[in-house]
Coordinates of C-alpha atoms in Angstrom, one line a residue:
X219 CA 178.5 133.6 250.9
X220 CA 178.8 131.0 252.8
X221 CA 175.7 129.2 251.4
X222 CA 174.5 127.0 248.1
X223 CA 173.6 130.4 246.2
X224 CA 173.2 134.4 247.4
X225 CA 171.3 137.1 247.0
X226 CA 172.3 139.5 244.2
X227 CA 171.8 143.0 243.4
X228 CA 172.7 145.2 240.4
X229 CA 172.9 148.2 240.0
X230 CA 171.8 150.3 237.5
X231 CA 168.8 150.2 234.4
X232 CA 170.4 150.2 231.4
X233 CA 171.0 148.3 228.2
X234 CA 174.0 147.1 230.2
X235 CA 172.7 146.0 233.3
X236 CA 170.7 144.6 231.4
X237 CA 172.5 142.0 230.2
X238 CA 174.7 141.4 233.2
X239 CA 171.5 141.3 235.0
X240 CA 170.5 137.8 232.5
X241 CA 173.4 136.8 233.0
X242 CA 173.7 136.7 236.7
X243 CA 170.3 135.1 236.5
X244 CA 171.4 132.2 234.6
X245 CA 173.8 131.7 237.2
X246 CA 173.1 128.5 239.5
X247 CA 175.0 130.2 242.2
X248 CA 172.1 132.5 241.9
X249 CA 169.6 132.4 244.2
X250 CA 167.5 136.1 244.6
X251 CA 168.0 138.3 242.1
X252 CA 167.5 142.4 242.7
X253 CA 167.9 144.9 240.1
X254 CA 167.5 148.8 241.2
X255 CA 166.0 150.8 239.3
X256 CA 166.1 147.9 236.2
X257 CA 163.9 148.9 233.9
X258 CA 160.3 146.7 231.7
X259 CA 162.4 143.9 230.9
X260 CA 164.7 143.9 233.0
X261 CA 164.6 140.2 235.3
X262 CA 163.8 139.8 238.9
X263 CA 162.7 142.2 241.3
X264 CA 163.4 145.2 240.1
X265 CA 163.1 148.3 243.4
X266 CA 162.9 151.4 242.5
X267 CA 165.3 154.0 244.7
X268 CA 167.4 156.5 243.6
X269 CA 170.7 154.6 243.1
X270 CA 172.7 156.7 242.8
X271 CA 172.4 158.2 247.2
X272 CA 174.7 156.2 248.8
X273 CA 172.9 155.9 252.4
X274 CA 169.2 154.8 249.8
X275 CA 171.8 152.2 247.8
X276 CA 172.9 150.5 251.6
X277 CA 169.7 150.6 252.9
X278 CA 167.7 148.7 250.2
X279 CA 171.7 146.4 249.9
X280 CA 170.3 145.5 253.7
X281 CA 167.3 144.8 253.9
X282 CA 167.4 142.6 250.2
X283 CA 170.9 140.9 252.3
X284 CA 172.2 141.7 249.1
X285 CA 175.7 139.1 249.4
X286 CA 177.0 140.6 246.7
X287 CA 176.4 143.8 245.1
X288 CA 177.4 145.0 241.0
X289 CA 177.3 148.9 239.7
X290 CA 177.4 149.5 236.5
X291 CA 176.6 152.9 235.8
X292 CA 179.9 155.3 235.9
X293 CA 177.6 158.1 237.6
X294 CA 176.8 155.6 240.8
X295 CA 180.7 155.2 240.8
X296 CA 180.7 158.5 240.4
X297 CA 178.8 159.4 243.2
X298 CA 181.1 157.2 245.9
X299 CA 178.1 154.5 246.1
X300 CA 180.8 151.5 245.6
X301 CA 183.0 152.6 248.6
X302 CA 180.6 153.5 250.8
X303 CA 178.8 149.6 250.0
X304 CA 182.9 148.3 250.8
X305 CA 182.8 150.3 254.1
X306 CA 180.6 148.7 254.9
X307 CA 181.2 144.8 254.1
X308 CA 178.9 144.4 251.2
X309 CA 181.1 142.3 248.3
X310 CA 180.5 144.4 245.4
X311 CA 182.1 144.1 242.2
X312 CA 182.9 148.2 240.2
X313 CA 185.3 150.3 240.9
X314 CA 186.0 152.9 243.8
X315 CA 185.0 156.5 242.9
X316 CA 188.5 157.5 243.1
X317 CA 189.3 154.6 240.2
X318 CA 186.6 155.9 238.7
X319 CA 187.4 159.1 237.3
X320 CA 189.6 157.5 234.5
X321 CA 185.9 157.4 233.4
X322 CA 184.2 160.3 235.3
X323 CA 186.7 162.8 234.4
X324 CA 188.7 163.1 230.7
X325 CA 191.1 165.5 232.2
X326 CA 192.1 162.5 235.2
X327 CA 192.3 160.4 232.7
X328 CA 194.6 162.1 230.6
X329 CA 196.9 162.6 234.0
X330 CA 197.3 159.6 234.7
X331 CA 198.1 158.6 231.0
X332 CA 201.2 160.6 231.2
X333 CA 201.9 159.7 234.4
X334 CA 202.0 155.8 232.9
X335 CA 203.6 156.5 229.4
X336 CA 200.3 155.9 227.5
X337 CA 200.6 157.9 224.6
X338 CA 197.3 160.6 223.9
X339 CA 196.5 163.2 221.9
X340 CA 198.7 167.0 222.7
X341 CA 196.3 168.6 225.0
X342 CA 195.6 171.0 228.2
X343 CA 193.0 171.4 230.5
X344 CA 191.0 174.9 231.4
X345 CA 188.7 176.8 233.3
X346 CA 187.0 179.1 234.2
X347 CA 189.4 181.6 235.0
X348 CA 191.9 180.4 232.0
X349 CA 190.3 181.7 229.1
X350 CA 192.1 184.6 227.9
X351 CA 194.9 181.2 228.3
X352 CA 193.1 178.8 227.0
X353 CA 191.9 181.3 223.8
X354 CA 196.0 182.4 223.4
X355 CA 197.0 178.2 223.3
X356 CA 194.5 177.8 220.8
X357 CA 195.4 180.7 218.6
X358 CA 199.2 179.6 219.0
X359 CA 198.6 175.8 218.0
X360 CA 197.2 177.5 214.9
X361 CA 194.7 174.1 214.0
X362 CA 191.0 173.8 215.3
X363 CA 191.4 172.0 218.1
X364 CA 188.4 169.2 220.2
X365 CA 187.0 170.9 223.2
X366 CA 186.0 168.1 225.7
X367 CA 184.0 168.8 228.8
X368 CA 186.0 167.4 232.2
X369 CA 183.0 165.4 234.0
X370 CA 180.1 163.4 232.4
X371 CA 177.8 165.3 229.7
X372 CA 175.8 161.9 229.0
X373 CA 177.7 161.6 226.0
X374 CA 177.4 165.5 224.4
X375 CA 180.2 166.9 225.9
X376 CA 182.3 166.8 223.2
X377 CA 182.3 169.7 220.3
X378 CA 184.0 168.9 217.4
X379 CA 185.2 172.1 215.6
X380 CA 186.7 172.8 212.1
X381 CA 188.3 175.3 212.6
X382 CA 190.5 177.7 215.2
X383 CA 187.5 180.3 215.3
X384 CA 184.9 177.7 216.1
X385 CA 187.3 175.7 219.1
X386 CA 187.4 179.3 220.7
X387 CA 183.6 180.0 220.2
X388 CA 183.5 176.4 221.9
X389 CA 185.3 177.4 224.4
X390 CA 183.7 180.6 225.0
X391 CA 180.1 178.6 225.1
X392 CA 181.5 176.0 228.1
X393 CA 183.5 178.1 230.0
X394 CA 181.7 181.1 229.7
X395 CA 178.1 180.0 228.7
X396 CA 177.8 176.9 230.8
X397 CA 177.1 175.2 228.0
X398 CA 178.3 171.8 229.9
X399 CA 176.8 173.1 233.2
X400 CA 178.4 172.0 236.4
X401 CA 180.6 168.6 234.1
X402 CA 181.8 171.7 231.7
X403 CA 183.7 173.5 234.6
X404 CA 187.0 172.6 233.3
X405 CA 187.4 171.4 229.6
X406 CA 190.2 169.2 228.2
X407 CA 191.3 171.1 224.9
X408 CA 193.5 168.4 222.6
X409 CA 194.7 167.4 219.1
X410 CA 192.0 166.2 216.9
X411 CA 193.6 162.6 215.8
X412 CA 191.9 160.5 212.6
X413 CA 191.3 157.0 212.3
X414 CA 189.3 153.8 213.2
X415 CA 187.6 154.2 217.3
X416 CA 188.1 151.2 219.3
X417 CA 186.3 150.1 223.0
X418 CA 188.2 147.1 224.5
X419 CA 186.6 146.8 228.2
X420 CA 187.6 144.0 230.4
X421 CA 186.5 142.9 233.9
X422 CA 188.7 143.1 236.1
X423 CA 189.5 141.5 239.3
X424 CA 192.4 143.8 241.0
X425 CA 195.0 141.2 240.2
X426 CA 193.4 139.9 236.2
X427 CA 192.1 141.0 233.4
X428 CA 189.7 139.9 230.9
X429 CA 189.7 141.4 227.6
X430 CA 185.9 141.2 225.9
X431 CA 185.6 141.1 222.0
X432 CA 186.9 145.5 220.7
X433 CA 184.4 147.1 219.0

C-alpha cells in the first residue's frame, strides 16, 4: 500500500461492520470505502454480493482494487474467505479459518483452553453416534447440564435446563431430532456456571493485543 490513501473493503452488514465502516471512513488514510453487503445506513459504496463465497469475494476485491479487506462476521471466517484473500495476496484484517474455530466451534474452543491451562467448566462433547453415552454421563453427573450446539447457531444454539431429565431431552432434540441442524451435529455438554458474564474483545496484529473496555 504505497499510495497516500487506500481503498478499503469491509465485509459484513451488521452493526459491528457498520461501526467499523463509519470509523474507517473518518481516517485520512481511507481514500475510498466499499462495504459488502452493507445495510441501509452503512457509509461507503454498498456491494450486494454473497460474502460467504470466497470466489465471489475475491472477484469483488480485485474489481474494487482493495488495498485492505476487513472481515467482520464469523460466518465469513468459517467459510474460509479470509484464507482465500490472504492466499491471493490481499492485506486482510481478520482471523484465519483455523483461528476462527475459537468462535465457530465450541468443542474446538474448549480443547484449546484445556491444552493451554485456561480454566473452563467440566464438559464433554458428543455426536449422534454417542447419544446413549451422553445420557449415561449426564445421569451419572446427577446435575442439570448446559447443552450447546458445537457450530454457529445465530445465538440460539444453547439450552439451559433445570433438571437432569431436561438435559437429556435437550440432548435428544439436538442429536436425534436435529434441532440445531448441522450446527448441532456435535454438542458440548458442560456444567452450569453462575455469576456475572463479561465480554472482553481485543484487537490483535499477531504480536500485540489491545483490549477494549469489558462489557
